[in-house]
Coordinates of C-alpha atoms and ligand atoms in Angstrom, one line a residue:
X1 CA 90.5 1.4 99.6
X2 CA 90.4 -0.9 96.8
X3 CA 91.7 -4.8 97.6
X4 CA 93.8 -6.0 95.2
X5 CA 96.0 -9.4 95.1
X6 CA 99.5 -8.9 94.8
X7 CA 99.7 -10.0 91.3
X8 CA 96.8 -8.4 90.3
X9 CA 97.3 -6.1 87.3
X10 CA 96.6 -2.5 87.8
X11 CA 97.5 0.6 85.9
X12 CA 100.5 3.1 86.7
X13 CA 97.7 5.9 87.9
X14 CA 96.2 2.9 90.4
X15 CA 99.9 1.9 91.5
X16 CA 100.6 5.8 92.3
X17 CA 97.5 6.5 94.5
X18 CA 97.5 2.9 96.0
X19 CA 101.4 3.6 97.3
X20 CA 100.4 7.4 98.5
X21 CA 97.4 5.8 100.4
X22 CA 99.5 2.9 101.9
X23 CA 101.9 5.7 103.3
X24 CA 99.2 7.6 104.8
X25 CA 98.4 10.2 102.2
X26 CA 95.2 11.8 102.7
X27 CA 95.3 15.1 100.9
X28 CA 96.7 15.9 97.3
X29 CA 97.0 19.6 96.1
X30 CA 97.4 19.6 92.3
X31 CA 95.7 20.4 88.6
X32 CA 94.4 17.4 86.4
X33 CA 95.5 17.4 82.8
X34 CA 94.9 15.3 80.1
X35 CA 98.3 13.4 80.9
X36 CA 97.1 12.9 84.7
X37 CA 93.9 11.6 84.5
X38 CA 94.6 8.0 85.6
X39 CA 96.0 9.4 88.6
X40 CA 92.7 11.5 89.5
X41 CA 90.5 8.5 88.8
X42 CA 91.8 6.9 91.9
X43 CA 92.3 9.2 94.3
X44 CA 88.8 9.5 95.7
X45 CA 88.2 5.6 95.9
X46 CA 91.6 5.3 97.6
X47 CA 90.5 7.9 100.5
X48 CA 92.6 11.1 99.0
X49 CA 91.1 14.5 99.2
X50 CA 92.1 16.7 96.5
X51 CA 92.5 20.3 96.3
X52 CA 92.7 22.2 93.1
X53 CA 94.4 25.7 93.1
X54 CA 94.5 28.2 90.1
X55 CA 98.1 27.6 89.1
X56 CA 100.6 24.6 90.1
X57 CA 103.1 27.2 91.9
X58 CA 99.8 27.5 94.3
X59 CA 99.5 23.6 94.5
X60 CA 103.2 23.4 95.6
X61 CA 103.3 26.3 98.2
X62 CA 100.1 24.8 99.8
X63 CA 101.5 21.3 99.9
X64 CA 105.1 22.8 101.5
X65 CA 102.8 24.6 104.0
X66 CA 100.6 21.5 104.6
X67 CA 103.6 19.3 105.3
X68 CA 105.5 22.3 107.9
X69 CA 102.3 22.4 109.9
X70 CA 101.7 18.6 110.0
X71 CA 105.3 17.3 109.6
X72 CA 103.9 14.9 107.3
X73 CA 104.9 14.9 103.6
X74 CA 103.0 17.4 101.0
X75 CA 101.8 15.8 98.0
X76 CA 101.4 17.6 94.8
X77 CA 100.0 16.4 91.2
X78 CA 100.8 18.0 88.0
X79 CA 100.5 17.3 84.2
X80 CA 103.4 17.0 82.1
X81 CA 105.6 19.8 80.7
X82 CA 104.5 23.4 81.9
X83 CA 102.7 22.3 84.4
X84 CA 105.4 20.7 85.9
X85 CA 107.6 23.5 85.4
X86 CA 105.2 25.7 86.9
X87 CA 105.8 23.7 90.5
X88 CA 109.7 24.1 90.0
X89 CA 109.6 27.6 92.5
X90 CA 107.8 25.6 95.0
X91 CA 110.2 22.5 95.0
X92 CA 113.3 24.9 95.1
X93 CA 111.7 26.7 97.9
X94 CA 111.3 23.3 99.6
X95 CA 114.4 22.1 99.2
X96 CA 116.2 25.2 100.8
X97 CA 113.9 24.9 103.4
X98 CA 114.1 20.9 104.0
X99 CA 110.7 20.4 103.4
X100 CA 109.5 17.0 102.6
X101 CA 107.4 17.6 99.4
X102 CA 106.2 14.5 96.9
X103 CA 105.7 15.9 93.5
X104 CA 103.9 13.0 91.0
X105 CA 103.6 13.9 87.4
X106 CA 103.1 11.9 84.1
X107 CA 106.3 12.2 81.4
X108 CA 106.8 11.1 77.9
X109 CA 106.1 7.7 76.9
X110 CA 108.9 5.3 77.8
X111 CA 110.3 5.0 74.3
X112 CA 109.9 8.9 73.7
X113 CA 113.3 9.9 71.7
X114 CA 115.0 13.0 73.2
X115 CA 114.3 15.1 70.1
X116 CA 111.1 16.8 69.6
X117 CA 108.3 14.8 68.0
X118 CA 105.6 17.2 68.5
X119 CA 103.8 15.4 71.5
X120 CA 101.3 17.5 73.5
X121 CA 103.4 19.4 76.7
X122 CA 106.7 17.7 75.5
X123 CA 110.0 18.8 76.8
X124 CA 113.6 17.0 76.5
X125 CA 113.5 16.0 79.9
X126 CA 111.7 16.6 82.9
X127 CA 114.0 14.8 85.2
X128 CA 116.7 16.7 84.1
X129 CA 114.8 20.0 84.9
X130 CA 113.6 18.6 88.4
X131 CA 117.0 17.4 89.4
X132 CA 118.2 20.5 89.3
X133 CA 115.7 21.7 92.3
X134 CA 114.7 18.2 94.1
X135 CA 116.7 15.7 96.1
X136 CA 116.0 13.3 93.2
X137 CA 113.6 12.9 90.4
X138 CA 112.7 9.2 89.5
X139 CA 111.5 8.3 86.2
X140 CA 109.8 4.9 86.6
X141 CA 110.0 2.0 84.0
X142 CA 107.7 -0.7 85.0
X143 CA 104.3 -0.4 87.4
X144 CA 106.1 -2.3 89.7
X145 CA 108.6 0.3 90.3
X146 CA 106.3 2.7 91.2
X147 CA 105.7 1.5 94.7
X148 CA 109.4 1.1 95.2
X149 CA 109.9 4.9 94.2
X150 CA 107.3 5.9 96.4
X151 CA 108.9 4.2 99.2
X152 CA 112.3 5.6 98.3
X153 CA 110.8 8.9 98.8
X154 CA 109.1 8.3 102.0
X155 CA 112.5 6.4 103.2
X156 CA 114.0 9.7 102.5
X157 CA 111.4 11.9 104.1
X158 CA 111.5 9.7 107.4
X159 CA 115.4 8.9 107.9
X160 CA 117.2 11.9 106.4
X161 CA 117.1 15.7 106.1
X162 CA 113.6 16.0 104.3
X163 CA 113.9 17.3 100.6
X164 CA 111.3 17.5 98.0
X165 CA 111.4 14.7 95.6
X166 CA 109.7 13.9 91.6
X167 CA 108.4 10.8 90.6
X168 CA 107.5 10.8 87.0
X169 CA 105.4 8.1 85.3
X170 CA 105.6 7.8 81.6
X171 CA 102.4 8.3 80.0
X172 CA 102.1 4.5 78.6
X173 CA 102.9 3.2 82.0
X174 CA 100.2 5.7 83.5
X175 CA 97.4 3.8 81.4
X176 CA 98.8 0.4 81.2
X177 CA 98.2 -2.5 83.4
X178 CA 100.8 -4.6 84.9
X179 CA 101.3 -6.7 88.1
X180 CA 102.2 -4.2 90.7
X181 CA 103.7 -6.1 93.2
X182 CA 103.8 -6.2 96.9
X183 CA 103.1 -2.8 98.5
X184 CA 106.6 -1.7 99.7
X185 CA 106.6 0.5 102.8
X186 CA 109.2 2.8 104.1
X187 CA 110.9 2.8 107.3
X188 CA 108.8 4.7 110.4
X189 CA 110.2 7.6 111.4
X190 CA 113.8 7.2 112.6
X191 CA 115.8 9.4 114.5
X192 CA 119.4 8.8 115.2
X193 CA 121.4 10.1 117.9
X194 CA 125.3 10.0 118.5
X195 CA 126.6 8.6 121.5
X196 CA 129.6 8.0 123.7
X197 CA 132.8 10.8 123.9
X198 CA 131.5 13.3 121.7
X199 CA 128.5 14.0 123.8
X200 CA 130.6 14.1 127.0
X201 CA 132.8 16.8 124.9
X202 CA 130.1 18.8 123.9
X203 CA 128.4 18.7 127.4
X204 CA 132.1 19.4 129.3
X205 CA 132.3 22.7 126.8
X206 CA 128.8 24.1 127.5
X207 CA 129.0 23.2 131.1
X208 CA 132.6 25.2 131.6
X209 CA 131.5 28.0 129.2
X210 CA 130.9 31.7 130.9
X211 CA 128.8 32.9 127.7
X212 CA 127.1 30.2 126.4
X213 CA 124.5 30.5 123.3
X214 CA 121.9 28.2 121.7
X215 CA 121.0 29.2 117.9
X216 CA 117.7 26.9 116.6
X217 CA 117.0 26.7 113.3
X218 CA 114.1 24.7 111.4
X219 CA 115.7 21.2 111.9
X220 CA 115.3 21.9 115.8
X221 CA 111.4 22.0 115.7
X222 CA 110.8 18.5 116.6
X223 CA 112.9 19.0 119.9
X224 CA 111.1 22.4 121.3
X225 CA 111.0 21.2 125.0
X226 CA 114.2 19.7 124.7
X227 CA 115.7 23.1 123.4
X228 CA 113.9 24.9 125.9
X229 CA 114.9 22.8 129.1
X230 CA 118.7 22.7 127.7
X231 CA 118.6 26.6 127.4
X232 CA 117.3 27.1 131.0
X233 CA 119.8 24.3 132.3
X234 CA 122.6 26.7 130.9
X235 CA 121.0 30.0 131.5
X236 CA 121.9 30.6 128.0
X237 CA 120.3 33.1 125.5
X238 CA 118.2 31.3 122.5
X239 CA 118.6 32.8 119.2
X240 CA 116.6 31.5 116.0
X241 CA 116.8 31.6 112.2
X242 CA 113.4 32.2 110.5
X243 CA 112.9 28.6 110.2
X244 CA 113.3 28.0 113.9
X245 CA 110.8 31.0 114.8
X246 CA 108.9 29.9 117.9
X247 CA 110.4 26.7 118.7
X248 CA 111.4 28.3 122.3
X249 CA 108.5 31.0 123.2
X250 CA 109.5 34.2 121.9
X251 CA 108.4 35.7 124.9
X252 CA 110.7 33.5 127.3
X253 CA 113.1 35.5 129.1
X254 CA 115.9 34.0 127.5
X255 CA 114.6 34.4 123.7
X256 CA 116.1 36.6 121.5
X257 CA 113.6 35.5 118.5
X258 CA 114.7 35.8 115.0
X259 CA 117.7 38.0 115.5
X260 CA 120.4 36.7 113.6
X261 CA 120.8 39.5 111.2
X262 CA 121.2 42.1 114.0
X263 CA 124.8 43.4 114.2
X264 CA 124.3 43.6 118.1
X265 CA 123.4 40.1 118.1
X266 CA 126.1 38.9 115.3
X267 CA 128.7 40.8 117.8
X268 CA 127.3 39.0 120.8
X269 CA 127.5 35.7 119.0
X270 CA 130.9 36.2 118.1
X271 CA 132.1 37.0 121.5
X272 CA 130.7 34.0 123.2
X273 CA 132.8 31.1 124.4
X274 CA 130.2 28.5 123.3
X275 CA 127.7 28.2 120.7
X276 CA 125.1 25.3 120.5
X277 CA 123.6 25.1 116.9
X278 CA 120.8 22.8 116.4
X279 CA 119.1 22.0 113.2
X280 CA 120.4 25.2 111.2
X281 CA 122.8 25.6 108.3
X282 CA 124.0 29.0 109.6
X283 CA 123.7 30.2 106.0
X284 CA 123.6 33.6 104.4
X285 CA 120.0 33.1 104.1
X286 CA 119.9 32.6 107.7
X287 CA 122.0 35.6 108.7
X288 CA 121.7 38.0 105.9
X289 CA 125.2 38.4 105.5
X290 CA 128.4 36.0 105.5
X291 CA 128.4 33.9 108.5
X292 CA 130.3 36.2 111.2
X293 CA 133.8 34.6 112.7
X294 CA 132.8 32.8 115.8
X295 CA 135.3 33.5 118.6
X296 CA 134.1 30.3 121.0
X297 CA 133.6 26.5 120.5
X298 CA 130.9 25.8 117.7
X299 CA 128.8 22.7 118.6
X300 CA 126.8 21.5 116.0
X301 CA 123.6 19.2 115.9
X302 CA 122.2 18.2 112.5
X303 CA 121.1 15.1 110.9
X304 CA 122.9 15.8 107.6
X305 CA 126.7 15.1 108.1
X306 CA 127.2 17.1 104.9
X307 CA 126.1 20.6 107.0
X308 CA 129.0 20.3 109.8
X309 CA 131.5 21.7 108.0
X310 CA 129.6 23.7 105.3
X311 CA 129.6 27.7 106.2
X312 CA 130.8 27.7 109.8
X313 CA 132.7 24.5 110.3
X314 CA 131.8 22.8 113.7
X315 CA 134.5 22.4 116.3
X316 CA 132.4 19.5 117.7
X317 CA 130.0 17.9 115.2
X318 CA 126.9 15.7 116.9
X319 CA 125.4 14.0 113.9
X320 CA 121.8 13.1 114.8
X321 CA 118.3 14.1 115.1
X322 CA 117.3 17.1 117.3
X323 CA 115.3 15.3 119.7
X324 CA 117.0 12.5 120.9
X325 CA 120.4 14.5 120.6
X326 CA 119.6 17.0 122.8
X327 CA 118.0 14.3 125.0
X328 CA 121.2 12.7 125.3
X329 CA 123.1 16.2 125.7
X330 CA 120.9 16.9 128.8
X331 CA 121.5 13.6 130.5
X332 CA 125.2 14.1 129.6
X333 CA 125.3 17.6 131.2
X334 CA 123.7 16.3 134.1
X335 CA 126.7 14.3 134.6
X336 CA 128.8 16.8 134.1
X337 CA 129.8 18.8 137.4
X338 CA 132.1 21.7 135.9
X339 CA 130.8 25.3 135.7
X340 CA 127.8 27.1 137.6
X341 CA 124.7 28.1 135.3
X342 CA 123.6 30.7 138.6
X343 CA 126.3 32.5 137.7
X344 CA 125.4 33.1 134.5
X345 CA 122.5 35.8 133.7
X346 CA 121.3 35.0 130.2
X347 CA 118.0 36.8 130.6
X348 CA 119.8 40.1 131.3
X349 CA 122.0 39.6 128.5
X350 CA 118.7 38.9 126.4
X351 CA 116.9 42.1 127.5
X352 CA 119.9 44.2 126.6
X353 CA 120.4 42.7 123.3
X354 CA 116.7 42.9 122.5
X355 CA 117.2 46.6 123.2
X356 CA 120.3 47.1 121.3
X357 CA 118.3 45.3 118.3
X358 CA 115.1 47.3 118.4
X359 CA 117.2 50.3 118.4
X360 CA 119.2 49.4 115.3
X361 CA 116.3 49.8 113.2
X362 CA 113.2 51.4 115.4
X363 CA 112.6 54.0 112.7
X364 CA 112.4 51.6 109.6
X365 CA 110.1 49.3 111.7
X366 CA 107.5 51.8 113.0
X367 CA 105.6 51.3 110.2
X368 CA 104.9 47.7 110.9
X369 CA 105.2 47.3 114.5
X370 CA 101.9 48.5 115.6
X371 CA 100.1 46.7 113.1
X372 CA 101.7 43.4 114.2
X373 CA 101.1 44.2 117.9
X374 CA 97.5 45.0 117.2
X375 CA 97.3 41.5 115.1
X376 CA 98.7 39.1 117.3
X377 CA 96.4 40.5 120.4
X378 CA 93.5 39.1 118.7
X379 CA 95.1 36.1 117.5
X380 CA 95.0 32.5 119.4
X381 CA 98.4 30.9 121.0
X382 CA 97.9 28.1 118.2
X383 CA 97.5 30.3 115.2
X384 CA 99.2 29.8 112.0
X385 CA 101.1 32.7 110.0
X386 CA 102.4 32.4 106.5
X387 CA 104.8 34.4 105.2
X388 CA 106.2 36.3 101.9
X389 CA 109.4 38.0 100.9
X390 CA 108.3 40.9 101.6
X391 CA 109.5 44.0 104.5
X392 CA 106.6 43.7 106.4
X393 CA 107.6 40.2 106.9
X394 CA 111.1 40.0 107.3
X395 CA 111.8 43.3 108.7
X396 CA 108.4 43.3 110.5
X397 CA 106.7 40.1 111.9
X398 CA 110.3 37.9 111.9
X399 CA 111.8 39.8 114.8
X400 CA 108.8 41.5 116.2
X401 CA 105.6 39.2 116.0
X402 CA 106.5 36.8 118.7
X403 CA 104.9 33.1 118.3
X404 CA 105.5 30.3 120.6
X405 CA 105.5 26.6 120.1
X406 CA 101.6 26.0 119.8
X407 CA 101.8 28.7 116.8
X408 CA 103.7 28.6 113.5
X409 CA 104.9 31.2 111.5
X410 CA 105.9 29.9 107.9
X411 CA 108.1 31.6 105.8
X412 CA 109.7 31.1 102.1
X413 CA 113.5 31.3 104.0
X414 CA 116.2 30.2 101.9
X415 CA 114.8 30.6 98.2
X416 CA 113.0 33.4 99.0
X417 CA 110.2 33.2 96.8
X418 CA 107.5 35.7 96.5
X419 CA 103.7 34.5 96.1
X420 CA 104.1 32.0 98.9
X421 CA 101.7 33.4 101.7
X422 CA 98.5 32.9 100.0
X423 CA 98.7 29.7 98.9
X424 CA 100.5 28.2 101.8
X425 CA 97.9 29.8 104.0
X426 CA 95.3 27.7 102.1
X427 CA 97.9 24.5 102.5
X428 CA 97.8 25.3 106.4
X429 CA 94.2 25.8 106.8
X430 CA 93.5 22.5 104.6
X431 CA 95.5 20.6 107.5
X432 CA 94.0 22.5 110.2
X433 CA 90.5 23.7 109.5
X434 CA 89.9 24.7 112.9
X435 CA 93.1 27.0 113.5
X436 CA 93.6 30.4 112.8
X437 CA 95.6 31.1 109.8
X438 CA 96.5 34.5 108.9
X439 CA 98.7 35.0 105.4
X440 CA 100.9 38.2 105.4
X441 CA 102.2 40.0 102.4
X442 CA 103.3 42.9 100.5
X443 CA 101.4 44.3 97.3
X444 CA 103.6 42.8 95.1
X445 CA 104.4 39.3 96.3
X446 CA 100.5 39.0 96.4
X447 CA 100.3 39.3 93.0
X448 CA 102.4 36.5 92.2
X449 CA 99.6 34.1 93.4
X450 CA 96.9 36.0 93.6
X451 CA 94.4 34.0 91.7
X452 CA 94.5 31.6 94.9
X453 CA 92.2 34.2 96.2
X454 CA 89.5 32.0 93.8
X455 CA 90.5 28.8 95.6
X456 CA 89.9 30.3 99.4
X457 CA 86.9 31.3 98.1
X458 CA 85.9 28.2 96.5
X459 CA 86.9 26.5 99.8
X460 CA 84.7 29.1 102.0
X461 CA 88.0 28.9 104.2
X462 CA 88.0 31.9 106.7
X463 CA 91.0 33.5 105.7
X464 CA 92.4 36.9 106.7
X465 CA 95.3 38.2 103.9
X466 CA 97.0 41.3 105.5
X467 CA 99.0 43.0 102.5
X468 CA 101.0 46.2 103.5
X469 CA 100.9 48.4 100.2
X470 CA 103.7 50.3 99.6
X471 CA 103.1 50.9 95.8
X472 CA 105.1 48.3 94.4
X473 CA 108.6 46.1 94.9
X474 CA 109.5 48.2 97.7
X475 CA 112.7 46.2 98.9
X476 CA 114.0 46.6 95.3
X477 CA 113.3 50.0 95.1
X478 CA 115.4 50.7 98.2
X479 CA 118.3 48.9 97.2
X480 CA 118.5 50.7 93.7
X481 CA 118.2 54.0 95.7
X482 CA 120.6 52.8 98.2
X483 CA 123.2 52.1 95.2
X484 CA 122.4 56.1 94.1
X485 CA 120.6 54.0 91.0
X486 CA 117.3 55.6 89.5
X487 CA 114.3 53.4 90.7
X488 CA 113.4 51.4 87.5
X489 CA 110.8 48.9 87.3
X490 CA 109.8 48.7 90.8
X491 CA 106.9 51.2 91.3
X492 CA 103.6 49.2 90.4
X493 CA 100.3 51.1 89.5
X494 CA 97.9 51.1 92.8
X495 CA 95.7 47.8 92.4
X496 CA 92.1 47.9 94.6
X497 CA 93.1 44.5 96.0
X498 CA 89.9 44.5 98.4
X499 CA 87.7 45.0 95.1
X500 CA 90.1 42.0 93.4
X501 CA 89.4 39.9 96.5
X502 CA 85.2 40.7 96.1
X503 CA 85.7 39.8 92.3
X504 CA 87.1 36.1 93.2
X505 CA 84.2 35.8 95.5
X506 CA 86.0 36.8 98.9
X507 CA 85.6 40.0 100.7
X508 CA 88.1 43.1 100.9
X509 CA 88.7 46.0 103.2
X510 CA 91.2 48.7 104.0
X511 CA 92.9 49.1 107.4
X512 CA 94.5 52.7 108.2
X513 CA 94.9 52.2 111.8
X514 CA 96.3 49.1 114.1
X515 CA 92.9 49.3 115.7
X516 CA 91.1 48.8 112.6
X517 CA 93.3 45.9 111.6
X518 CA 92.8 44.2 114.8
X519 CA 88.9 44.7 114.1
X520 CA 88.8 43.5 110.4
X521 CA 91.2 40.7 111.3
X522 CA 88.4 39.4 114.0
X523 CA 86.1 39.7 111.3
X524 CA 87.9 37.7 108.8
X525 CA 88.5 35.2 111.2
X526 CA 84.8 34.2 111.3
X527 CA 83.7 35.2 107.8
X528 CA 83.9 32.2 105.4
X529 CA 86.2 33.0 102.4
X530 CA 89.2 35.1 102.3
X531 CA 89.4 38.7 103.1
X532 CA 92.4 40.9 101.4
X533 CA 92.9 43.7 104.5
X534 CA 95.0 46.2 103.1
X535 CA 96.8 48.5 105.2
X536 CA 98.7 51.6 103.0
X537 CA 102.4 51.4 104.3
X538 CA 104.1 54.8 105.6
X539 CA 107.4 55.1 104.6
X540 CA 109.2 57.5 106.8
X541 CA 110.8 60.1 104.6
Ligands
TPP601 C1 110.1 34.9 92.5 C2 110.6 36.2 92.8 N1 111.2 37.1 91.9 C3 111.4 38.3 92.4 C4 112.2 38.6 93.1 C5 112.9 39.6 93.5 N2 112.2 40.5 94.9 C6 112.4 40.3 96.0 S1 111.5 41.5 97.1 C7 111.0 41.9 96.0 C8 109.9 42.9 96.1 C9 108.6 42.3 96.3 O1 107.3 43.3 96.5 P1 106.5 43.7 97.5 O2 106.0 42.0 98.0 O3 105.2 44.3 97.6 O4 107.1 43.6 99.2 P2 107.8 45.1 99.5 O5 109.4 44.8 99.2 O6 107.2 46.0 98.7 O7 108.0 45.2 101.2 C10 111.3 41.1 94.4 C11 111.0 41.6 93.4 C12 111.8 37.1 94.5 N3 112.5 37.3 95.5 N4 111.2 36.3 93.9
MG602 MG1 105.4 46.1 98.0

């Protein structure tokens, strides 16, 4: 890493890269352009590896997945105007799923008037556009301010609910050398926990509950062991949102997995007399419906005070990070003598609820379940799945593909974007080259970012891409049919996706049985480059 004295002038481009490196950034995803060359010039000297996707949307999803699996911020670099707008869907996705994503871009020169002047990639306000989807969009006005802006971003990532942010460096600053000031460093990770009476109240409610429940969202991920210990101490069933998938091993006898959308599970939850919800908004995108009324006491653990009364308001709010809060709650539980967890049989309740849940949708789900079971059988416990807004993912894998805390299943939950799975798989594989990574997608969603097959081929990433092909936008076709409408704009002419993968320098095959999928997966996991494995989805008529 180049050494400078504090007062030595550096260009804005170097100041950006210097600040990223100072915060431990080692990988960035992005696409170079005429306006960001001064950033690119400094990446290698500061030890930052760069991955070039084929579209900025892909850079955003790859950086998002990199952040989700490493718990370190993902960094994406774009150039001005259209390039920055191309990444906004990924910024929106990261916002809705609380992912720390830092987007750095150049912007129009400092003295640029808002009215058009005809500059390349000109737009009226990049920061206004990004403010609509990010936690903040900060246009710096001096080179020295760049270090502060990056430190501000990392301070948010490390001390608050993580959200995506955008930093814009005006073109004239990028190229101008000015004193950059001292390197400003964000504070280390801090994890606040509540104390005192509120913890004791929560412990008392949970101890004396006859039917307690634990609901886990993505915010509980750092507290996996604590969540399990707490559930066991209470003999309480555990249900998670999509972002909480696998925080407690989904094969654990107390786990209901991702089931909040099931009417049977919702009815049970409404009847529970105490619900401990950790790191979840309990929002419509988690429940697939408006939040159901809860009969019992709702204890919420959340780092974001604003969430306590959004959706289902907390009866007992515990504002704090999941891990220390659950540790403190366990200590309080041990001191609380009332109640007898031995009298509850959470595992029996879970067995009955799993059966009821599966019976609700058995006919629909039969088209995915045997394939997903066969796929899971050939994967390691720490395999990473990436997901898309396709039926095979949210009806199939979310409830029916169990994962544990060593593995991961990354789903584009809140924003519900399409085209996430393939670039996210590239981001995850970049972070963990030695772990198995599998992308799962529909035929429609894959084609939102299909060009990233070229990226995976260039990087020679052994990457199976399992595609359930139902000839179009199945979900939307079903919704139109359910309304009595004539399906319009939802049937897509068949594309030979395996051949397309070969054209991009990867591999492709079809799997017509679960056994064939298992064989193809095993081969793909050991073959450099992506392998598209198409399964023709059998729709029961
Ligand atoms: C970026 C984006 N555009 C449009 C939609 C609306 N949408 C939701 S599901 C869907 C169909 C997806 O098709 P496919 O990936 O093949 O999955 P399937 O529904 O067929 O299982 C569409 C168009 C969306 N979620 N995201
Ligand atoms: Mg489809």
